[in-house]
XYZ file of C-alpha atoms in Angstrom:
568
model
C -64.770 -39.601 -140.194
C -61.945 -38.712 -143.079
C -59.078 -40.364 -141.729
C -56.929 -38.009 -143.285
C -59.250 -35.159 -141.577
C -58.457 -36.726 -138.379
C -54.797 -37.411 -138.783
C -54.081 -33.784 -139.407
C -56.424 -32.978 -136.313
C -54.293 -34.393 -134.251
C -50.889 -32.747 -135.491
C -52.540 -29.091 -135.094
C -52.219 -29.579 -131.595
C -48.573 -29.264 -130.175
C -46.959 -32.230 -128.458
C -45.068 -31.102 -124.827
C -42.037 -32.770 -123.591
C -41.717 -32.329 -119.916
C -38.526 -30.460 -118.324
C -36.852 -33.608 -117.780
C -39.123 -36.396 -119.756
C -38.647 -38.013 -122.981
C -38.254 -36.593 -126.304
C -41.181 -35.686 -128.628
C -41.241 -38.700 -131.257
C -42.517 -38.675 -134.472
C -46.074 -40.275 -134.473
C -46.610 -43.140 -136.591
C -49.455 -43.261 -138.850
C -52.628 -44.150 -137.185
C -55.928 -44.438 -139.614
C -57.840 -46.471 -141.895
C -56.752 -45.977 -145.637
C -60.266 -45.237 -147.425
C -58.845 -47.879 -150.310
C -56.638 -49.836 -149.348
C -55.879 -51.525 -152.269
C -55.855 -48.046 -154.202
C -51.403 -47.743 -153.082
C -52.006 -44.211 -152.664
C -50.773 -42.489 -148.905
C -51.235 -39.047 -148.252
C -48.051 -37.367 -146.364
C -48.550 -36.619 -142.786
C -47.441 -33.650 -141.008
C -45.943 -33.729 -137.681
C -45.003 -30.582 -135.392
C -42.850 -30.196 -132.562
C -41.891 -27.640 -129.974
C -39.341 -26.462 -128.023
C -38.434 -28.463 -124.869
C -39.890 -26.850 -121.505
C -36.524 -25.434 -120.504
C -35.650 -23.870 -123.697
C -38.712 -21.987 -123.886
C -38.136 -18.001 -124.528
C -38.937 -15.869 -121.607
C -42.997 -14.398 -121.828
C -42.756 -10.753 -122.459
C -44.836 -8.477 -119.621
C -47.926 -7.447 -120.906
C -48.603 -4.093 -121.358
C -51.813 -1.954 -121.698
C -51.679 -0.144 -125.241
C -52.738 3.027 -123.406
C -50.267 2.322 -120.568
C -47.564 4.665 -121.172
C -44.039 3.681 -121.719
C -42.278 3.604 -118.369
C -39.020 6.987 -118.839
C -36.557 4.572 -117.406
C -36.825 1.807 -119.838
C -33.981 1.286 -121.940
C -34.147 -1.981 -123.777
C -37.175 -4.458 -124.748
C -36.230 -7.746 -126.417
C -38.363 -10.542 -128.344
C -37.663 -14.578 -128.593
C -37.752 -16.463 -131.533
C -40.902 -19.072 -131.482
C -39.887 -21.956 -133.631
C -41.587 -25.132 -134.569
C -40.440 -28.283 -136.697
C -42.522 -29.999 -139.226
C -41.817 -33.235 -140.416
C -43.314 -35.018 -143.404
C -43.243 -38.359 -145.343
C -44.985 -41.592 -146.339
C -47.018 -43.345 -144.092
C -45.990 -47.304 -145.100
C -42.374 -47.864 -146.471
C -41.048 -51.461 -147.464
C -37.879 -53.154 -145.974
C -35.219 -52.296 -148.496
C -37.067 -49.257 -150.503
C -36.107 -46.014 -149.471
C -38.254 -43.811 -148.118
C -37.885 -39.821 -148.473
C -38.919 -37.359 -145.594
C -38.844 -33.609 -145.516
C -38.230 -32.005 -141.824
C -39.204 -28.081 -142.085
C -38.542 -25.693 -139.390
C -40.270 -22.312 -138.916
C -39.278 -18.962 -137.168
C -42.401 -17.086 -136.207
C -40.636 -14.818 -133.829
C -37.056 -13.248 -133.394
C -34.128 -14.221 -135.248
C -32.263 -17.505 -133.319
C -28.687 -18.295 -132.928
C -27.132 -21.616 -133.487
C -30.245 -23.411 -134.128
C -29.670 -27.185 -133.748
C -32.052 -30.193 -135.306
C -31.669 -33.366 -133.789
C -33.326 -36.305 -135.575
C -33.537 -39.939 -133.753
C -33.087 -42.392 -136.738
C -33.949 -45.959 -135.358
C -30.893 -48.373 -135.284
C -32.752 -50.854 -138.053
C -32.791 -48.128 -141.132
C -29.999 -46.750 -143.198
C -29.491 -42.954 -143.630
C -29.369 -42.764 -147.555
C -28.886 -39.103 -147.948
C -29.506 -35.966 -145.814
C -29.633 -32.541 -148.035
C -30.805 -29.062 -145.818
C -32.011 -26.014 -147.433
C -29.077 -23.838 -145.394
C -26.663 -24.879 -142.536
C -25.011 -28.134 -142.300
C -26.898 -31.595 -143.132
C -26.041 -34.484 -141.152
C -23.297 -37.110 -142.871
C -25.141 -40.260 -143.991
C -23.424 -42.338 -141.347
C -24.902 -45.979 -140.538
C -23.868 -48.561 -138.229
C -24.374 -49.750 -134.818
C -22.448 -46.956 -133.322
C -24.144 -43.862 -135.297
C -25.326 -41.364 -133.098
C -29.198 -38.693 -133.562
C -28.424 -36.638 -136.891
C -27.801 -33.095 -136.257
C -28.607 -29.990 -138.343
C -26.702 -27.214 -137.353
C -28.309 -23.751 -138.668
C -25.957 -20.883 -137.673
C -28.466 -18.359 -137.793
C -31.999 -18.406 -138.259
C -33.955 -14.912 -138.977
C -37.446 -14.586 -137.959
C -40.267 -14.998 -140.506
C -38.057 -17.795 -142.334
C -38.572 -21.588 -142.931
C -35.647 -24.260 -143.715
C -36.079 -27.476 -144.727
C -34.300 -30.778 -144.379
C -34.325 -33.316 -147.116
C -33.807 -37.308 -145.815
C -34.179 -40.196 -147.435
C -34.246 -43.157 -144.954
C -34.077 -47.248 -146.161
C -35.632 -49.882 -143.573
C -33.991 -53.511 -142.901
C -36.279 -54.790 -140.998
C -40.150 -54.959 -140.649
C -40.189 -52.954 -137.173
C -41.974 -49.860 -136.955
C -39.808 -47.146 -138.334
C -40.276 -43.944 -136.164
C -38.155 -40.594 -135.905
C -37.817 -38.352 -132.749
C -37.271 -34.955 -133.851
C -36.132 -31.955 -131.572
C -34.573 -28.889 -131.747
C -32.464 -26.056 -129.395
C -31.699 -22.380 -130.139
C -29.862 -19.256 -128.723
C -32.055 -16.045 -128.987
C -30.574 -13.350 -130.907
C -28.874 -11.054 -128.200
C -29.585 -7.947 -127.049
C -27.671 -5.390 -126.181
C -28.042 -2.747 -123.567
C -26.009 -0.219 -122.778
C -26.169 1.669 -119.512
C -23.709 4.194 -118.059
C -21.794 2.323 -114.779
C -20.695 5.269 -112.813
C -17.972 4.517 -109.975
C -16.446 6.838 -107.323
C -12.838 6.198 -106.370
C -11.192 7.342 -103.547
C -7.189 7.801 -103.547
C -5.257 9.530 -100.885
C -1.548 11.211 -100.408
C 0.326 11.931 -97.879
C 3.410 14.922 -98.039
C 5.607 16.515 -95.509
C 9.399 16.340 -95.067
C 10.475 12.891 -94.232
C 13.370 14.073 -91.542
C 12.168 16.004 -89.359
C 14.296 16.999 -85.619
C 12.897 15.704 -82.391
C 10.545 18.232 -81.332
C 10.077 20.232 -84.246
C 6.603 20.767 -85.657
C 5.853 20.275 -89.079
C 2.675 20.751 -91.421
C 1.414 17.457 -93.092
C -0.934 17.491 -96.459
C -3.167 14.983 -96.754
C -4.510 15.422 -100.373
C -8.093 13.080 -101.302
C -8.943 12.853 -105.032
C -12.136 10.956 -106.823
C -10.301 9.826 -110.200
C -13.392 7.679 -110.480
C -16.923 8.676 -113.142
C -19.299 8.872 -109.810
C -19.534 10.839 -106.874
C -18.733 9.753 -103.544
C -20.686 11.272 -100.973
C -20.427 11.337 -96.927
C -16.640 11.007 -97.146
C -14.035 11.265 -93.965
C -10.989 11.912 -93.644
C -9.212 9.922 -89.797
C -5.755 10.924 -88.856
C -4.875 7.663 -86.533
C -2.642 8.483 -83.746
C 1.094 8.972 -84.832
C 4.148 6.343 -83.532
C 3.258 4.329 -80.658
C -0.253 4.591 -80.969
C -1.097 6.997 -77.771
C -3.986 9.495 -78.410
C -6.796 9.531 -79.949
C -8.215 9.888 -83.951
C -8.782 13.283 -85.613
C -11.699 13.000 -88.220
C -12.437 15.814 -90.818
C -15.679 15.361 -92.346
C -15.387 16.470 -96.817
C -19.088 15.935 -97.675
C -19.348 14.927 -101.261
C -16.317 14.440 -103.453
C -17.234 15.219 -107.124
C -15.868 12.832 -109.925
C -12.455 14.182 -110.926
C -11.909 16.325 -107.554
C -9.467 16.712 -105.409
C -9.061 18.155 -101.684
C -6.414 18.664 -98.543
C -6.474 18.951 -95.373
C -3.281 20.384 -93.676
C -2.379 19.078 -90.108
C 0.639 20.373 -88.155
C 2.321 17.785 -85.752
C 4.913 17.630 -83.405
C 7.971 15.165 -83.191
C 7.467 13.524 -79.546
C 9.274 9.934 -80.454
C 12.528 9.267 -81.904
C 13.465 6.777 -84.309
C 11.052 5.720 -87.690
C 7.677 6.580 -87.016
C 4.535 6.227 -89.427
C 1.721 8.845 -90.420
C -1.188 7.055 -91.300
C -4.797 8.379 -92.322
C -7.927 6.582 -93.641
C -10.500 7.849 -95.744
C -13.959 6.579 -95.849
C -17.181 7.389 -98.114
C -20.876 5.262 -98.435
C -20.938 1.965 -100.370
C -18.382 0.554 -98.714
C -15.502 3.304 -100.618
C -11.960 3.184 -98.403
C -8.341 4.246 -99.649
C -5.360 4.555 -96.848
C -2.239 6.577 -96.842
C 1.101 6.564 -94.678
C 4.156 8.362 -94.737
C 7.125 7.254 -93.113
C 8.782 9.598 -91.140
C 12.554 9.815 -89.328
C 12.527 11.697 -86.345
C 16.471 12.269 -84.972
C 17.002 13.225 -81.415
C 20.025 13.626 -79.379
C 20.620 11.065 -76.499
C 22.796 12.279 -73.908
C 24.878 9.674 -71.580
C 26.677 10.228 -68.079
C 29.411 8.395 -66.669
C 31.218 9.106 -63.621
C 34.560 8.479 -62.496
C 34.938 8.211 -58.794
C 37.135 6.645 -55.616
C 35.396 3.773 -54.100
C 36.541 4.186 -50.763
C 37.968 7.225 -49.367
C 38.685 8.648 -45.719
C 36.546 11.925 -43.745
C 38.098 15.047 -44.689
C 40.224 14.193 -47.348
C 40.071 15.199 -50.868
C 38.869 13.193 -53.320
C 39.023 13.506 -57.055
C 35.495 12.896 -59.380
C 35.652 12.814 -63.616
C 32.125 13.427 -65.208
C 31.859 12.486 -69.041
C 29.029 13.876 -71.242
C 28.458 11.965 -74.202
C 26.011 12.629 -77.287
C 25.140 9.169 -78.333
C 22.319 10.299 -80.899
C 21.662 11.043 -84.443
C 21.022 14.960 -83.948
C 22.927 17.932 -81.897
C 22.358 18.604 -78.403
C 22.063 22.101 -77.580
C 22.637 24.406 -74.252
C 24.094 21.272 -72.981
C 24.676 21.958 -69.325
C 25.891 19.828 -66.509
C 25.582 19.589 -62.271
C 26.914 17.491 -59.533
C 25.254 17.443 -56.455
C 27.352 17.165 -53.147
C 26.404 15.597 -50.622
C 25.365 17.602 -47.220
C 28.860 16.852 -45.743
C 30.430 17.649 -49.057
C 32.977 20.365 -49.206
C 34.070 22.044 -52.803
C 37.529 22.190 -52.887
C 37.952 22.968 -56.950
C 36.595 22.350 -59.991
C 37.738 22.080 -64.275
C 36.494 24.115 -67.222
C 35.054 26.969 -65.166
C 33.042 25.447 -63.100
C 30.625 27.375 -60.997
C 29.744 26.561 -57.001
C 26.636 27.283 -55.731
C 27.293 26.872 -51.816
C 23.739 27.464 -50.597
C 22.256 24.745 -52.967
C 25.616 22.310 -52.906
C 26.505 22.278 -56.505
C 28.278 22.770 -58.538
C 27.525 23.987 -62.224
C 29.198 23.598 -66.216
C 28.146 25.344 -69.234
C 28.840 22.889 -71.981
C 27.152 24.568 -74.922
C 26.563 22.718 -78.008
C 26.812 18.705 -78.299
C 27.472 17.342 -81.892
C 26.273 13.922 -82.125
C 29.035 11.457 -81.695
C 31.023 13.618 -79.233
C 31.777 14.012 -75.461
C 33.064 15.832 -72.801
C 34.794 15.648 -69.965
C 35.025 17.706 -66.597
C 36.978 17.266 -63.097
C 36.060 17.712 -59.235
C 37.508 17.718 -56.706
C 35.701 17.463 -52.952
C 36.010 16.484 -49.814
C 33.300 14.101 -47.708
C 33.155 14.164 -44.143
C 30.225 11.830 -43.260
C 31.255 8.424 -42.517
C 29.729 5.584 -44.611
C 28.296 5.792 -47.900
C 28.352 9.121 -50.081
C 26.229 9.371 -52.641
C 27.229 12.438 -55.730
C 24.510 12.962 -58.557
C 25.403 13.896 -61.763
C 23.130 15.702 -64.371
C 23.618 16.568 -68.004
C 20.420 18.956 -69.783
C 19.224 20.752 -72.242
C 17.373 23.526 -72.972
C 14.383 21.300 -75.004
C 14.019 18.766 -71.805
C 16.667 15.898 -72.779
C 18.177 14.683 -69.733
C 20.134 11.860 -68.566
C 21.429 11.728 -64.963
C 24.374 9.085 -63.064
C 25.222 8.689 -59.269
C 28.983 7.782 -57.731
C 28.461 6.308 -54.443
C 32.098 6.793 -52.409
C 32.561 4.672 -48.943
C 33.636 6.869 -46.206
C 35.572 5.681 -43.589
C 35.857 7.801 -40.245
C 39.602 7.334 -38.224
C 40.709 8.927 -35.063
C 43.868 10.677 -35.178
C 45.480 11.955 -31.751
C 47.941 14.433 -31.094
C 48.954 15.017 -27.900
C 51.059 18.053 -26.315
C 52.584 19.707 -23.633
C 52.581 23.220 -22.826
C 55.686 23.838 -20.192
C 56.098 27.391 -18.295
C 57.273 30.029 -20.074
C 61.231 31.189 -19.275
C 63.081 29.354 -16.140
C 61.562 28.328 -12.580
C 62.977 28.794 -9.558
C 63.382 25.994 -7.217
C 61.253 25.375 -5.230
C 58.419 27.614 -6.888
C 55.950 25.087 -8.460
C 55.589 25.078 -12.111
C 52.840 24.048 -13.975
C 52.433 21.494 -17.148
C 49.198 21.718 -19.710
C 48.791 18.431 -21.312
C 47.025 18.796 -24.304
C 45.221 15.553 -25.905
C 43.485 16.190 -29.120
C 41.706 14.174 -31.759
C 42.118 15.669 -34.951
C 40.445 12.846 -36.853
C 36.899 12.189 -37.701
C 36.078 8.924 -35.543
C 36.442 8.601 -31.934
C 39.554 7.530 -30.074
C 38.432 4.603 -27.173
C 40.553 3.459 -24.517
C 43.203 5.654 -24.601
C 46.357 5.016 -21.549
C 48.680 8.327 -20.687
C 51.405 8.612 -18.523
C 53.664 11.386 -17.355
C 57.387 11.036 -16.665
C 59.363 13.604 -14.871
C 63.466 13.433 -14.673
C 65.146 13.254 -11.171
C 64.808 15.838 -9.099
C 61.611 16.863 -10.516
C 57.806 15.683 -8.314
C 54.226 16.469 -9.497
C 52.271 17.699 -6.857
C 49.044 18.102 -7.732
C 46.515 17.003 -11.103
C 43.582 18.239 -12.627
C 41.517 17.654 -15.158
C 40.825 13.536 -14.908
C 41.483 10.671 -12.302
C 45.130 10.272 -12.255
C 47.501 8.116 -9.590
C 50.891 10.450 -8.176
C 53.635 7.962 -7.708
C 57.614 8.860 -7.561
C 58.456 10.440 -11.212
C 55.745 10.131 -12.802
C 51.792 10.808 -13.142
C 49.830 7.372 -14.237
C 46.498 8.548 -15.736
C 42.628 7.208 -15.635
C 42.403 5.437 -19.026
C 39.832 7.373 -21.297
C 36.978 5.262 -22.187
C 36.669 7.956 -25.156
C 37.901 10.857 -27.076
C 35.122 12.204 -29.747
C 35.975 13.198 -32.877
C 37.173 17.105 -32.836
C 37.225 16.710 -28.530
C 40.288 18.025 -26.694
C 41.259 16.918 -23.197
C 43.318 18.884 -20.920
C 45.402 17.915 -18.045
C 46.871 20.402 -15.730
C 50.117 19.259 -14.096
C 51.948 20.825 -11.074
C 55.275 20.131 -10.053
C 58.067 21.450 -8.281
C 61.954 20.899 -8.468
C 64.544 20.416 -5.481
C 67.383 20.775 -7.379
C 68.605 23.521 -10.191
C 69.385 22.361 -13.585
C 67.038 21.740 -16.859
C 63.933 18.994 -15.665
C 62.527 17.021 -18.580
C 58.730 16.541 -18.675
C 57.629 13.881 -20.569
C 54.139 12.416 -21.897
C 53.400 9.125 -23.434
C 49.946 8.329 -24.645
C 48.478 4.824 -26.034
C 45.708 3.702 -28.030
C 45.589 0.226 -28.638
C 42.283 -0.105 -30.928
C 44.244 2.391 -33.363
C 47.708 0.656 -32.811
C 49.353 4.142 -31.788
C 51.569 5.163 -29.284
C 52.674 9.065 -28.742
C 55.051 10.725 -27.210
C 56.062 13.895 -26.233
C 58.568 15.831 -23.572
C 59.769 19.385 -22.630
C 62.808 20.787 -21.005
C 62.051 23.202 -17.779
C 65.196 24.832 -16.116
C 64.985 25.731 -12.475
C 67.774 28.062 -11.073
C 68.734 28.624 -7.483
C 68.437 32.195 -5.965
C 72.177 32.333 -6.315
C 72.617 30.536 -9.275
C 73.692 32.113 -12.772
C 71.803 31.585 -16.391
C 73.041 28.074 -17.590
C 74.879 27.865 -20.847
C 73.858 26.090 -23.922
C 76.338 23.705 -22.918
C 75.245 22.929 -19.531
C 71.293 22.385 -21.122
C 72.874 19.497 -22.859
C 74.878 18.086 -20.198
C 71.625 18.226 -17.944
C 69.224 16.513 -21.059
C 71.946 13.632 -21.472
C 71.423 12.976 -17.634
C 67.626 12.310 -18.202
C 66.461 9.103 -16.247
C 64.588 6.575 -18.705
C 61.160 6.968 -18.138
C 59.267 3.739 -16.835
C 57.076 1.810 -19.091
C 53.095 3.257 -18.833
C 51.002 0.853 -16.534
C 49.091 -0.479 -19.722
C 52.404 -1.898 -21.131
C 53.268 -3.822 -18.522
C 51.014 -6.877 -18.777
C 53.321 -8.197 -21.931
C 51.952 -6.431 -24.724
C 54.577 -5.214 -27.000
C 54.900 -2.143 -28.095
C 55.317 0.128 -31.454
C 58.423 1.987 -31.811
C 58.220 5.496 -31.154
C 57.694 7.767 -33.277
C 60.716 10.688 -34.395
């Protein structure tokens, strides 16, 4: 066989580098020279390809009577390069030795083509000339690196060449690795990217009275280049979060469009509150809005002046205050105390009005700027004993309320009066006259254990008693002790006596409660005349008073307890 037949045989056929084997070396020269003392070498060609993972992408195969799919915007072909190198087959140490390295763009034009060229360590680089791009420096050493040839751009349908010239040292095989990377030329495509957007407003006054209602706008716009479809619009639940979500369904929104929805709402919380909606459409589109809102409301506050303790039946005096502690005016302000069942109305300040079936008593206060206050008197009277509660209640006409209670301690006391009701004009002697003792208890608590006694001046002798147990003794009447007296109760003794003797009689009652520390007294003149006997003067009444006998001590006294001075 030709050697040189066979040597170029084997060349035609490309030499594959694994993904992640060695590099594709230049073959040495393998045959039997047909003279070989004739000196003469034919060159021998050597091509490479591109590594495995720098291969262009295969192109789909289509029919040529498959028709062109509509939707197909952009086809795109690789380059196919392969690298050629050529020089002598035997060199001598020290003689240089010239190679040409030729690579070849059967395809698409290639970016940033790189030739790399694996020069062993034991030969010189002499000089490195390329046809276009830039030849490697001739740069020997231990430390030189592969020779690159950088070829910025390399149009299909071209060849470049490299021009080396190489001198041996030493006697060991000299053999070149030669390889090569690219960028395919790239193309462009240019599709539309169309994009819905979703952006949402919210406007409506920002101060707004506490139970007003107000219209809100919320206003959706697509400033996006794509429609957005299946979009809705969720009002979430104003202030504290109570209620539920209103949804209002837009369809499709149309690239540059823009919609509202009005809602009307009502102020039902005071203070900063937030209006917040949401607004959703497919593929994941969302855009939120809120408002913040100030809601003003007045606050009305009630405090009550009052006597802590007081006593049944007399009057006590009660201050109500109204005060507008918010940010906005109350109006039709009106205020009400309650009396208690006992309660009696004995006047009231600033015209107020008594209602005596339902107990209470009524102002008209009118309008309420915020930051002011008002004031109003009563004046009442509480019978019951223990506590008594009064409720107080300021209102409006738009349900603001606010409410305070006075509790007053009642305490219940007996109070006794006692009396005697003596015959009208003189008595004759003789003739028996007859003395009403009159014990009432004027107070609101009853009167226990109460002592009376009845003293009558010399000459002077009950006869008979009626109305309780009672003991007759000489000048005087000593009385059962009441065990009780009720509130309002009156107890009534009836006394008769007779007088031996002409001149004025004194009749005198003393009465004695020692759980209320009191002691009473009380006395009345008589005068009895003789059947002969003229009218007394004014002078002889006061000779006959300043012979009075002192009236013994009552029976309850005389065990050692001391006591109170009389009253005048």
């Amino acid at each position: 066989t030709d050697p040189q037949i066979a040597a170029e045989d084997a060349f035609d056929t490309p030499i594959e580098r694994p993904l992640d084997g060695p590099s594709p070396t230049l073959a040495q020269p393998a045959f039997e020279p047909n003279d070989p003392s004739s000196g003469v070498h034919e060159p021998r060609v050597a091509r490479a390809v591109p590594r495995a993972d720098l291969a262009a992408p295969q192109q789909e195969f289509r029919p040529a009577d498959e028709p062109a799919d509509q939707d197909l915007v952009m086809m795109s072909n690789s380059p196919v390069l392969s690298v050629e190198a050529a020089g002598p087959r035997t060199v001598r140490v020290g003689q240089q030795a010239d190679f040409v390295v030729k690579i070849r763009n059967a395809g698409a034009a290639a970016e940033n083509v790189v030739v790399t060229i694996d020069v062993p360590a034991h030969a010189d680089v002499a000089s490195a000339h390329a046809s276009t791009g830039t030849a490697p420096a001739a740069i020997n050493g231990a430390d030189r690196g592969p020779l690159e040839w950088h070829i910025p751009r390399m149009d299909g349908k071209t060849a470049e060449t490299l021009n080396l010239t190489l001198v041996p040292r030493k006697s060991d095989p000299l053999g070149l690795a030669v390889r090569y990377t690219y960028a395919p030329e790239a193309s462009q495509l240019s599709v539309e990217v169309q994009e819905p957007k979703l952006e949402m407003a919210i406007s409506g006054p920002s101060d707004v009275l506490f139970g007003e209602t107000k219209v809100y706008r919320l206003t959706l716009a697509n400033p996006g280049n794509g429609d957005a479809e299946n979009v809705v619009i969720n009002l979430l639940p104003v202030g504290d979060g109570n209620g539920g979500t209103a949804s209002h369904k837009l369809g499709t929104l149309r690239a540059g469009e823009s919609r509202y929805v009005e809602v009307e709402l009502t102020a039902r919380q005071a203070g900063a509150i937030a209006i917040k909606a949401q607004a959703y459409a497919d593929h994941g589109l969302r855009s939120e809005a809120a408002e913040q809102v100030f809601v003003r409301r007045a606050s009305l506050q009630v405090a009550v002046e009052a006597p802590r303790v007081t006593f049944a039946g007399t009057a006590g005096n009660y201050r109500v205050t109204i005060v507008n502690a918010g940010d906005a005016p109350a109006t039709d302000v009106h205020v009400a105390a309650m009396l208690p069942p006992d309660g009696k109305y004995l006047s009231s300040s600033a015209g107020g009005q008594y209602d005596a079936q339902q107990g209470k008593v009524t102002w008209t206060v009118g309008p309420l700027p915020p930051g002011t206050e008002r004031a109003f008197d009563l004046k009442c009277s509480l019978g019951t004993p223990g506590d008594n509660r009064l409720q107080f209640v300021a209102s409006t006409a738009d349900n603001l309320s606010a409410s305070a209670a006075a509790t007053t301690q009642v305490q219940a006391l007996a109070d006794l009066k006692i009396e005697i009701r003596d015959p009208q004009g003189p008595v004759a002697v003789g003739t028996e006259a007859v003395f009403e003792l009159v014990i009432r208890n004027r107070g609101t608590a009853a009167a226990h254990d109460v002592d009376l006694v009845a003293f009558f001046s010399e000459g002077l002798e009950a006869t008979s008693v009626e109305g309780g147990g009672h003991e007759i003794a000489t000048g005087q009447v000593v009385f059962t002790p009441l065990a009780s007296v009720g509130a309002g109760e009156t107890v009534v003794f009836k006394v008769r006596a007779h007088a031996d003797r002409e001149g004025h009689h004194v009749f005198r009652c003393e009465l004695f409660c020692e759980s209320l520390h009191t002691k009473l007294a009380v006395e009345e003149a008589t005068y009895f005349y003789g059947s002969d006997s003229p009218a007394p003067s004014s002078a002889a009444s006061g000779d006959a008073l300043q012979r009075q006998p002192t009236p013994a001590e009552p029976r309850a006294l005389i065990e050692g307890d001391e006591a109170p001075p009389l009253p005048e």
